[in-house]
GROMACS .gro file of C-alpha atoms in nm:
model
  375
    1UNK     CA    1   2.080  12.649  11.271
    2UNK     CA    2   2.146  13.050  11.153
    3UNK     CA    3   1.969  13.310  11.264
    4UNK     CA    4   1.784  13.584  11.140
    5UNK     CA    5   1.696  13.951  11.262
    6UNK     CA    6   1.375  14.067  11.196
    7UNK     CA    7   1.353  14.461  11.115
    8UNK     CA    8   1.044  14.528  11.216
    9UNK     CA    9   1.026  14.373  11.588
   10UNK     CA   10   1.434  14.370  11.622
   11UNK     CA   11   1.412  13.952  11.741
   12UNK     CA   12   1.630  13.684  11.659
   13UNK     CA   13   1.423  13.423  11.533
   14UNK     CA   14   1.546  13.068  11.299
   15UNK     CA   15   1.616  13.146  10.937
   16UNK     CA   16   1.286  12.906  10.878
   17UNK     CA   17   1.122  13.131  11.071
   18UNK     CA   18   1.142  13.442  10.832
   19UNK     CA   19   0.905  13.501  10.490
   20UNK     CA   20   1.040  13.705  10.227
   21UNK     CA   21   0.820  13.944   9.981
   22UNK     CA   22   0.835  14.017   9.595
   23UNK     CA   23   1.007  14.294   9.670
   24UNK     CA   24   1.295  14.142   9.810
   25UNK     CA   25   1.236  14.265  10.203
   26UNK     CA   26   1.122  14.021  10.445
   27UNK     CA   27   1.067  13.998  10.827
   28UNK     CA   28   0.957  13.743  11.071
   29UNK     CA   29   0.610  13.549  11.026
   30UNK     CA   30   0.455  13.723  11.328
   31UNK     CA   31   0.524  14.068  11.204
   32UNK     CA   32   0.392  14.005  10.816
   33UNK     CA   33   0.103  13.863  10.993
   34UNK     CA   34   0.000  14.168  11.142
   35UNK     CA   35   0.106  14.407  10.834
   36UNK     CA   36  -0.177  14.259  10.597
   37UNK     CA   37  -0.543  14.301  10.628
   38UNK     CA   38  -0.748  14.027  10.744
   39UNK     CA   39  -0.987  14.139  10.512
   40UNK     CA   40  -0.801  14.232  10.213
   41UNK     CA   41  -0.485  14.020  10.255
   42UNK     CA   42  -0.293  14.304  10.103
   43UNK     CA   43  -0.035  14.547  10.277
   44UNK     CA   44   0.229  14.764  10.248
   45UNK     CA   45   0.576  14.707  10.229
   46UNK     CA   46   0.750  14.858  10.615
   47UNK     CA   47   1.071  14.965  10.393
   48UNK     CA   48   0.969  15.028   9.988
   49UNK     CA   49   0.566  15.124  10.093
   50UNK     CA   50   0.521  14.862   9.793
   51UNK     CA   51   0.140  14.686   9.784
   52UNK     CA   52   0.145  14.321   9.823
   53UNK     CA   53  -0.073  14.028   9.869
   54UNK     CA   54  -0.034  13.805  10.097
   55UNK     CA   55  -0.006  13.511   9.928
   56UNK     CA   56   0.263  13.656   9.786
   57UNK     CA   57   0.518  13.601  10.089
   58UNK     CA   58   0.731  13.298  10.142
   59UNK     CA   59   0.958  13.107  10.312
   60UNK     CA   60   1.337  13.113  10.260
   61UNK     CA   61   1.489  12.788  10.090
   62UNK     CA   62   1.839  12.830  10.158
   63UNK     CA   63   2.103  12.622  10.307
   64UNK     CA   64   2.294  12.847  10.483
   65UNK     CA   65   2.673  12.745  10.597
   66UNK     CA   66   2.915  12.879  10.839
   67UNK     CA   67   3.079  13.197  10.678
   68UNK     CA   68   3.443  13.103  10.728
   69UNK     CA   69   3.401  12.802  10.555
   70UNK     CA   70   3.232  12.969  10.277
   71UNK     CA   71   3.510  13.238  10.239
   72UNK     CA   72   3.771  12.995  10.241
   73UNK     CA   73   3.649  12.771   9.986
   74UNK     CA   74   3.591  13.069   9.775
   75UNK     CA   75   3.936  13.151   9.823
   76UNK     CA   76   4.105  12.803   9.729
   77UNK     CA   77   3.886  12.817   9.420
   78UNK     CA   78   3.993  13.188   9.314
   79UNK     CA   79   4.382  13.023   9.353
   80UNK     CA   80   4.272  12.781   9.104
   81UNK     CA   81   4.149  13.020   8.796
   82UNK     CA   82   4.505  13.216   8.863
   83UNK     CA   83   4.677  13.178   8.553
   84UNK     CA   84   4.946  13.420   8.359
   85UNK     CA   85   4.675  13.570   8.212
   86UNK     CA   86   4.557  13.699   8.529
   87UNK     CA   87   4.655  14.073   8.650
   88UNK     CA   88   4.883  14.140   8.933
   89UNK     CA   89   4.644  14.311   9.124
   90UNK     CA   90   4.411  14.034   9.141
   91UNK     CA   91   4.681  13.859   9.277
   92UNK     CA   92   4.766  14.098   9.565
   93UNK     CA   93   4.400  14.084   9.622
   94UNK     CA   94   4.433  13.698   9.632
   95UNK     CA   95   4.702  13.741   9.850
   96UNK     CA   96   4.516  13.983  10.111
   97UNK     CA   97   4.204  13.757  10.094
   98UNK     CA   98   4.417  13.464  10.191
   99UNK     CA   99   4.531  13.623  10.524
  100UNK     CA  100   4.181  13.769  10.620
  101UNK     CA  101   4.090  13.385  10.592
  102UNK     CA  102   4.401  13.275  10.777
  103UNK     CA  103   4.336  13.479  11.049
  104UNK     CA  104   3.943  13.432  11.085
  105UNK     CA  105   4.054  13.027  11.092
  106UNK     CA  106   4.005  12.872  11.464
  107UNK     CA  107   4.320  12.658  11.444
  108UNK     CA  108   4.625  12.596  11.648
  109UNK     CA  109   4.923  12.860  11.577
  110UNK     CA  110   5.149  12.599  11.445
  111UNK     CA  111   4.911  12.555  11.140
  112UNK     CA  112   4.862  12.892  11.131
  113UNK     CA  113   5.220  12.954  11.110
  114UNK     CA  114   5.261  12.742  10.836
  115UNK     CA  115   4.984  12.904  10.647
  116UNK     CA  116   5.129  13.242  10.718
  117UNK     CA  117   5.449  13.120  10.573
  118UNK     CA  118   5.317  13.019  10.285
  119UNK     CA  119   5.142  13.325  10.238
  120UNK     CA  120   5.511  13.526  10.282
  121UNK     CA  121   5.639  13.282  10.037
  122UNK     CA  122   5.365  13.372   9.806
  123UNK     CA  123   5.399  13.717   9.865
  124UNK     CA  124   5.812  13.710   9.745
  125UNK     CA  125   5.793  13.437   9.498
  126UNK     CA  126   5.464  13.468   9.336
  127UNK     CA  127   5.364  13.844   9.340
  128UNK     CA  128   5.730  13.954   9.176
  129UNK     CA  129   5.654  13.706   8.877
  130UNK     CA  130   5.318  13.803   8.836
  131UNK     CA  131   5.420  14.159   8.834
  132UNK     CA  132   5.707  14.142   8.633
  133UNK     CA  133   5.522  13.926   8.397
  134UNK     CA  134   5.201  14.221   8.380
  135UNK     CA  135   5.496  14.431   8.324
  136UNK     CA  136   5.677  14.265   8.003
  137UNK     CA  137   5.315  14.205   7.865
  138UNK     CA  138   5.261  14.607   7.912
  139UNK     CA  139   5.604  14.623   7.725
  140UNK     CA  140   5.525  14.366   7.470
  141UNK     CA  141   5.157  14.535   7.413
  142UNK     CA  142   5.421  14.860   7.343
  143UNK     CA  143   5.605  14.686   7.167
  144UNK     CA  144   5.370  14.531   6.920
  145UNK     CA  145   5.168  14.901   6.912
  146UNK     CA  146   5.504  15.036   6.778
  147UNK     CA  147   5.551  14.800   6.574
  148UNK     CA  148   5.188  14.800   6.355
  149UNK     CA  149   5.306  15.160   6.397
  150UNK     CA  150   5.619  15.114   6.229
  151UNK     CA  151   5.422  14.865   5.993
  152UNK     CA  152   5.127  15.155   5.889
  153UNK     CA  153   5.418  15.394   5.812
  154UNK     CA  154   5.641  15.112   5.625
  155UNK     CA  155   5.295  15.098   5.418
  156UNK     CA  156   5.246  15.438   5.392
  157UNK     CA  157   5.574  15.485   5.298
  158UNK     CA  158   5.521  15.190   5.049
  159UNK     CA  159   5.190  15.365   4.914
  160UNK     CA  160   5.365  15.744   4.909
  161UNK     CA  161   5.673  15.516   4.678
  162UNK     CA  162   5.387  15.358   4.465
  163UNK     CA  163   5.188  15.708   4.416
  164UNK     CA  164   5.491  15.859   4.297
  165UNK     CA  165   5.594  15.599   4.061
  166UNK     CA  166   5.217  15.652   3.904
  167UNK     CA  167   5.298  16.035   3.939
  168UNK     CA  168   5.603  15.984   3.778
  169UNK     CA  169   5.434  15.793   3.499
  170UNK     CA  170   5.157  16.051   3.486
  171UNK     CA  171   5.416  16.346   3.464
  172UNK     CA  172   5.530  16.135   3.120
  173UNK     CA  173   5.204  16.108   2.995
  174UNK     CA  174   5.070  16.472   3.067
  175UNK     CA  175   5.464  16.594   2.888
  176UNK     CA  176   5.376  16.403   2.578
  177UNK     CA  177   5.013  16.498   2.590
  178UNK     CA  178   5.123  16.852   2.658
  179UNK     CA  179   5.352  16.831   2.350
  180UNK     CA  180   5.129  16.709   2.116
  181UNK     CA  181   4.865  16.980   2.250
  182UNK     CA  182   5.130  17.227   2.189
  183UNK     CA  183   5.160  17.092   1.830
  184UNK     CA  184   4.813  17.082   1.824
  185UNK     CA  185   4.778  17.443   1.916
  186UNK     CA  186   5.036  17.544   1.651
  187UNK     CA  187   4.801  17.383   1.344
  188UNK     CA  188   4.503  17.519   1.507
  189UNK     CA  189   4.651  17.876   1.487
  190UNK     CA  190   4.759  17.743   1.151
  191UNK     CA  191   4.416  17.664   1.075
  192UNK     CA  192   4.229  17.995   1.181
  193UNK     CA  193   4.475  18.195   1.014
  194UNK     CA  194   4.363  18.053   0.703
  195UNK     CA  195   4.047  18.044   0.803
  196UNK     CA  196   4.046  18.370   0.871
  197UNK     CA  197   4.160  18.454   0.544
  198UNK     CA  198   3.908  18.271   0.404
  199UNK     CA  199   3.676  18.461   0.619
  200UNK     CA  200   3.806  18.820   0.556
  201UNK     CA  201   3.774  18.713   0.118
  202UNK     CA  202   3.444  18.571   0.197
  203UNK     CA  203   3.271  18.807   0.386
  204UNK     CA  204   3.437  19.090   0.152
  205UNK     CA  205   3.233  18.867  -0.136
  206UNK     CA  206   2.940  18.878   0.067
  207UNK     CA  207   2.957  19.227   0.080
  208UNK     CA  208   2.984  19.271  -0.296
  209UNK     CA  209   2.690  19.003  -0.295
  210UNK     CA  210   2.457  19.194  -0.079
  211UNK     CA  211   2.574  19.535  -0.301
  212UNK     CA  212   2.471  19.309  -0.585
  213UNK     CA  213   2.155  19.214  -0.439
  214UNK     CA  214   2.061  19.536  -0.319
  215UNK     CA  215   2.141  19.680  -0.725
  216UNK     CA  216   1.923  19.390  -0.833
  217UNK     CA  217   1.670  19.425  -0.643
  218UNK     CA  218   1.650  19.828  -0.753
  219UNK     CA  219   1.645  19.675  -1.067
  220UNK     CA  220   1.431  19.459  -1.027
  221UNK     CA  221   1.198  19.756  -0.868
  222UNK     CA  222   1.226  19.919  -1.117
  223UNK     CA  223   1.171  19.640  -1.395
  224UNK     CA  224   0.854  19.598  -1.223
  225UNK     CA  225   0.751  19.982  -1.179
  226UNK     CA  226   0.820  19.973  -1.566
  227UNK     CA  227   0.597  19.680  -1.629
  228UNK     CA  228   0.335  19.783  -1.449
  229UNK     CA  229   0.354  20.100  -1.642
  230UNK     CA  230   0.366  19.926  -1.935
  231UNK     CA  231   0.059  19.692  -1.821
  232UNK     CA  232  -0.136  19.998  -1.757
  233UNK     CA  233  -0.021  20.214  -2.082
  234UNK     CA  234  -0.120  19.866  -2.239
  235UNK     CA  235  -0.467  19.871  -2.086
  236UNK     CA  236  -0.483  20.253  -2.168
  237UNK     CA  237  -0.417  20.133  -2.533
  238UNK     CA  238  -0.626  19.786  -2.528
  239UNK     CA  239  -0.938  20.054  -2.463
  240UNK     CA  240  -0.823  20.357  -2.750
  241UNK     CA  241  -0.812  20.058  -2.954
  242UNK     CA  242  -1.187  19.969  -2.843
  243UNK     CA  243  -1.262  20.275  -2.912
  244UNK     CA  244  -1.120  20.349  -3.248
  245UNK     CA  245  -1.305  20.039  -3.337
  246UNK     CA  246  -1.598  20.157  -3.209
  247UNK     CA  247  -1.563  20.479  -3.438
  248UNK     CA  248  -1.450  20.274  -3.746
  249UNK     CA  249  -1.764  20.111  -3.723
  250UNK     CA  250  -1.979  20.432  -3.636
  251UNK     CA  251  -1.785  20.572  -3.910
  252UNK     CA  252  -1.826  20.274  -4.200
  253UNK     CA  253  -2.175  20.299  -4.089
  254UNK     CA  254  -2.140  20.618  -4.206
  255UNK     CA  255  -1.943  20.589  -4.517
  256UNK     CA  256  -2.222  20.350  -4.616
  257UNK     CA  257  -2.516  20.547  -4.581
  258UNK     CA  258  -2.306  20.814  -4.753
  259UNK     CA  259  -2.259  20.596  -5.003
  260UNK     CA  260  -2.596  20.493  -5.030
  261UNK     CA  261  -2.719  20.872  -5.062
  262UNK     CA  262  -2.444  20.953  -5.326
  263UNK     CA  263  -2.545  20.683  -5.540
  264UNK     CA  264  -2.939  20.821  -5.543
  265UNK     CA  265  -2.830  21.142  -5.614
  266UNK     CA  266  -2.595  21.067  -5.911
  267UNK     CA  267  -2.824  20.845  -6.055
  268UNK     CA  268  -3.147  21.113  -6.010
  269UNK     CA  269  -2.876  21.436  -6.126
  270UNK     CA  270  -2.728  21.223  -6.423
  271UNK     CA  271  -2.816  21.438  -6.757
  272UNK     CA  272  -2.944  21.331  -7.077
  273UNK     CA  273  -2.803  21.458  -7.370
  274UNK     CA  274  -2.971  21.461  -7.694
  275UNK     CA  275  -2.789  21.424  -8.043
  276UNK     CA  276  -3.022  21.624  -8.186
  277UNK     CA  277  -3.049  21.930  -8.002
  278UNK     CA  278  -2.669  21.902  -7.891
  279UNK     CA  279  -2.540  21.808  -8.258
  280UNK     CA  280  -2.371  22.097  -8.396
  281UNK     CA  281  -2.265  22.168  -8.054
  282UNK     CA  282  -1.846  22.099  -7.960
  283UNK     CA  283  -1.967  21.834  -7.671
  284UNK     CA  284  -1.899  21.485  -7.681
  285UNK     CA  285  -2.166  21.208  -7.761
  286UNK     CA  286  -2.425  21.118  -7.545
  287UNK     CA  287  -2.260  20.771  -7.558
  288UNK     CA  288  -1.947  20.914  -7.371
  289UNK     CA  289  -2.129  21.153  -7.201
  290UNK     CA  290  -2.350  20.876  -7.051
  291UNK     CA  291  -2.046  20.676  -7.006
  292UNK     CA  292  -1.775  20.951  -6.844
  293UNK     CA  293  -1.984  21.083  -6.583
  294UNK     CA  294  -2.050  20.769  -6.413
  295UNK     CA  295  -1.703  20.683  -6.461
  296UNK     CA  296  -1.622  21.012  -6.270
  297UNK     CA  297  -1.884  20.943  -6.002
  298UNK     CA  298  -1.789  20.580  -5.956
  299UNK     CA  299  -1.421  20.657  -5.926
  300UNK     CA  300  -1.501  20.913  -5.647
  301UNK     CA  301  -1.697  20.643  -5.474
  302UNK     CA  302  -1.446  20.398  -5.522
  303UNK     CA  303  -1.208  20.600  -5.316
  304UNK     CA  304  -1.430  20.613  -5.018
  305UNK     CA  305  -1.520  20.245  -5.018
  306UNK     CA  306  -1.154  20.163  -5.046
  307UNK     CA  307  -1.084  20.377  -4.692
  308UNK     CA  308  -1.415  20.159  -4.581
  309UNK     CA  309  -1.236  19.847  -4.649
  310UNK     CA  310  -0.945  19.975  -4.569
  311UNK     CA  311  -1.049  20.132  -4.182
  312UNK     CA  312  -1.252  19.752  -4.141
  313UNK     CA  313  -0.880  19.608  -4.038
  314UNK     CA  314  -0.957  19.248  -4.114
  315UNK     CA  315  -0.652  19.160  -3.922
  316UNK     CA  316  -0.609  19.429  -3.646
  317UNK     CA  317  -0.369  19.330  -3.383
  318UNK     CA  318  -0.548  19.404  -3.009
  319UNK     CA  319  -0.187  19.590  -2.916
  320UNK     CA  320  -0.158  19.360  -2.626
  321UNK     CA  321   0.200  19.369  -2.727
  322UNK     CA  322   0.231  19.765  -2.726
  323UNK     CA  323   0.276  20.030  -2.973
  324UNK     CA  324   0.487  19.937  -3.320
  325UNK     CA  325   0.869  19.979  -3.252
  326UNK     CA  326   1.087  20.256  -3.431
  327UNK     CA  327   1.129  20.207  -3.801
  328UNK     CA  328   0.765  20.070  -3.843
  329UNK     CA  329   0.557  20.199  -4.150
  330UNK     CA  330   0.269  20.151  -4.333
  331UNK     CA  331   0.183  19.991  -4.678
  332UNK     CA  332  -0.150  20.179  -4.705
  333UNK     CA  333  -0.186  20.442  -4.982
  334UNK     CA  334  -0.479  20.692  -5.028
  335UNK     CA  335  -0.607  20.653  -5.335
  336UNK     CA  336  -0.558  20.963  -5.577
  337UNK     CA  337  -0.906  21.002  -5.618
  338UNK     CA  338  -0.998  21.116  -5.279
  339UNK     CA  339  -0.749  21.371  -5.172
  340UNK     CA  340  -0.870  21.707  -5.074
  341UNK     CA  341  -0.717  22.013  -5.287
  342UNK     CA  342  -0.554  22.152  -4.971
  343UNK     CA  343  -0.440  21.855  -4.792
  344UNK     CA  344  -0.122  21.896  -4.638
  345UNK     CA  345   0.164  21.683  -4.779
  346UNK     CA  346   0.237  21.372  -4.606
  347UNK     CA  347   0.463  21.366  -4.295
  348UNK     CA  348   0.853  21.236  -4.390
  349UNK     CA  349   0.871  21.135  -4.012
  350UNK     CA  350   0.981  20.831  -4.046
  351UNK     CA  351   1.037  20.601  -3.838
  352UNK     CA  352   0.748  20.769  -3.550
  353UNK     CA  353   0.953  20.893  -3.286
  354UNK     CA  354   0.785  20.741  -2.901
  355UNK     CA  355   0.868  20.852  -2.553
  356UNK     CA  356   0.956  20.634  -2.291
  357UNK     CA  357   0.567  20.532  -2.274
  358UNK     CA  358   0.521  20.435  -2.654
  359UNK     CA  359   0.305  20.683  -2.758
  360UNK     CA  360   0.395  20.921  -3.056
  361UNK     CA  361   0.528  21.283  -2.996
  362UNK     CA  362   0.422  21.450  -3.326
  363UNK     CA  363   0.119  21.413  -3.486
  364UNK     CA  364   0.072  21.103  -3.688
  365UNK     CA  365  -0.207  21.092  -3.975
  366UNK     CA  366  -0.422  20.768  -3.911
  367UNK     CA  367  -0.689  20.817  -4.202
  368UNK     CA  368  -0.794  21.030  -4.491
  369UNK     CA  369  -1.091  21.179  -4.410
  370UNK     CA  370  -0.916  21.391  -4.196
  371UNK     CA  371  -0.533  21.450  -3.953
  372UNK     CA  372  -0.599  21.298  -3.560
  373UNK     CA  373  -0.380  21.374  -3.292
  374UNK     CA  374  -0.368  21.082  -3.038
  375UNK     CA  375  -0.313  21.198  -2.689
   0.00000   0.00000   0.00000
């Protein structure tokens, strides 16, 4: 039965004899005995310091054989997983293992001879091939490297070929597009030239426009400044007018009281003529006395009721529309009756002459009772 040495005590005791711990140490029963507490049943490791119980050791279950046996059945079954595949130092290893095994053999030295002359024979016959044959596969590995070498340039070569042929096709296309950009180009410029022309006219009738618009719009300024003075000389005139009517009433008011008064007096200073006092006397009747005086007196009044009538304006116009325009003139006449010995002789100016305002710049005669000058 093998042996075992126990660390701890330095004995030789039966491999049954030895407990091994979780840690992977062991020693002899005696010794692990005496490293736990009898207490505790835990204690330290003698190599690692590790804690342990003690029901943690235990026996080894191995079947242990003698080592040269062991070694060379190892050996014979390394010779039998040799193939080509295997590498030629593996095989001088093989080789080297097999003498170490040879010699460590208790046999007679004519079997040992034998062995070691197979072993030679191995060493010249086997060894070369194995070499030779690592060698040619390092070549053929080479070889095959060089030749998905050779293969990635044939393809790059093969995609440089293809690239150019689509260059080559590109080059046509971007030549005709280029041409018919350059043609292109040349009706553009074509274009804007006339565009331009058109431009240059149309901004040159833009400018004539805006000198248009900016003499329209002065007229129109001065439309407008001219209407407005025209609104207010209307306004001016709307209220004369107001006026005036106001007087022609104040005045017919007037005229009729006057009228009224005249008649009491001509009745109350008409005389009485008698035939018989006045009859050898070179005066008319009394008849045509009576009747001429009145007809004097009511011929007098007559005049003044006709400028009455005539100063009511049945139909006056408001002058909302502005003063009369040039060659305007009256159909009213003063009756014959009523003129005044010294009254001036009636103005020739015909038509009135206006300023740029309408209103008259002489003096215009607007009744017969007497000359008004309107402002």
């Amino acid at each position: 039965m093998p042996y075992g040495h126990c660390q701890v005590c330095l004995a030789y005791y039966p491999i049954s004899g030895f407990q091994i711990l979780p840690c992977g140490h062991g020693g002899c029963k005696s010794c692990l005995d005496q490293m736990f507490d009898s207490a505790t049943k835990i204690g330290s490791c003698w190599m690692c310091r590790q804690d342990v119980h003690r029901s943690k050791a235990h026996r080894i279950h191995l079947e242990l054989v003698d080592s040269k046996v062991a070694i060379l059945q190892d050996t014979i079954e390394g010779l039998g997983r040799m193939d080509a595949n295997v590498p030629s130092i593996s095989v001088n290893r093989a080789n080297a293992r097999i003498k170490r095994t040879v010699d460590e053999l208790e046999c007679d030295n004519e079997r040992a001879d034998l062995l070691r002359q197979a072993i030679a024979d191995f060493e010249e016959r086997i060894i070369p091939i194995y070499t030779l044959v690592e060698v040619q596969a390092k070549e053929i590995n080479r070889l095959q490297e060089q030749i998905s070498q050779t293969q990635g340039t044939e393809n790059a070569w093969n995609d440089i070929r293809e690239s150019s042929r689509k260059k080559d096709v590109l080059i046509t296309t971007l030549r005709s597009d280029l041409d018919q950009s350059n043609k292109d180009g040349r009706q553009a410029l074509s274009v804007m030239e006339k565009l331009t022309t058109d431009y240059l006219a149309l901004k040159n009738q833009n400018e004539l426009g805006i000198e248009e618009k900016k003499k329209l719009e002065d007229d129109n300024r001065n439309l407008r400044g001219l209407l407005q003075r025209h609104a207010k000389a209307a306004q001016l005139r709307k209220h004369k007018v107001q006026a005036l009517k106001e007087e022609i009433a104040s005045l017919k008011e007037r005229n009729e009281t006057l009228e009224q008064s005249q008649s009491v007096v001509s009745d109350e200073s008409l005389p009485v003529f008698l035939s018989d006092d006045y009859a050898d006397e070179n005066f008319p009747s009394s008849s045509s006395a009576q009747v001429a005086s009145p007809v004097r007196n009511k011929s007098k009044f007559s005049g003044l009721s006709q400028i009455t009538n005539d100063l009511h304006f049945a139909d006056v116009d408001d002058f909302d529309s502005g003063m009369p325009g040039p060659g305007f003139s009256s159909d009213w006449k003063m009756s014959s009756a009523t003129k005044p010995a010294k009254r001036k002789a009636e103005s020739s100016n015909f038509p009135i002459p206006l300023n740029k305002r309408g209103q008259p710049t002489v003096s215009v005669q607007t009744g017969p009772v007497r000359l008004r000058r309107i402002p």
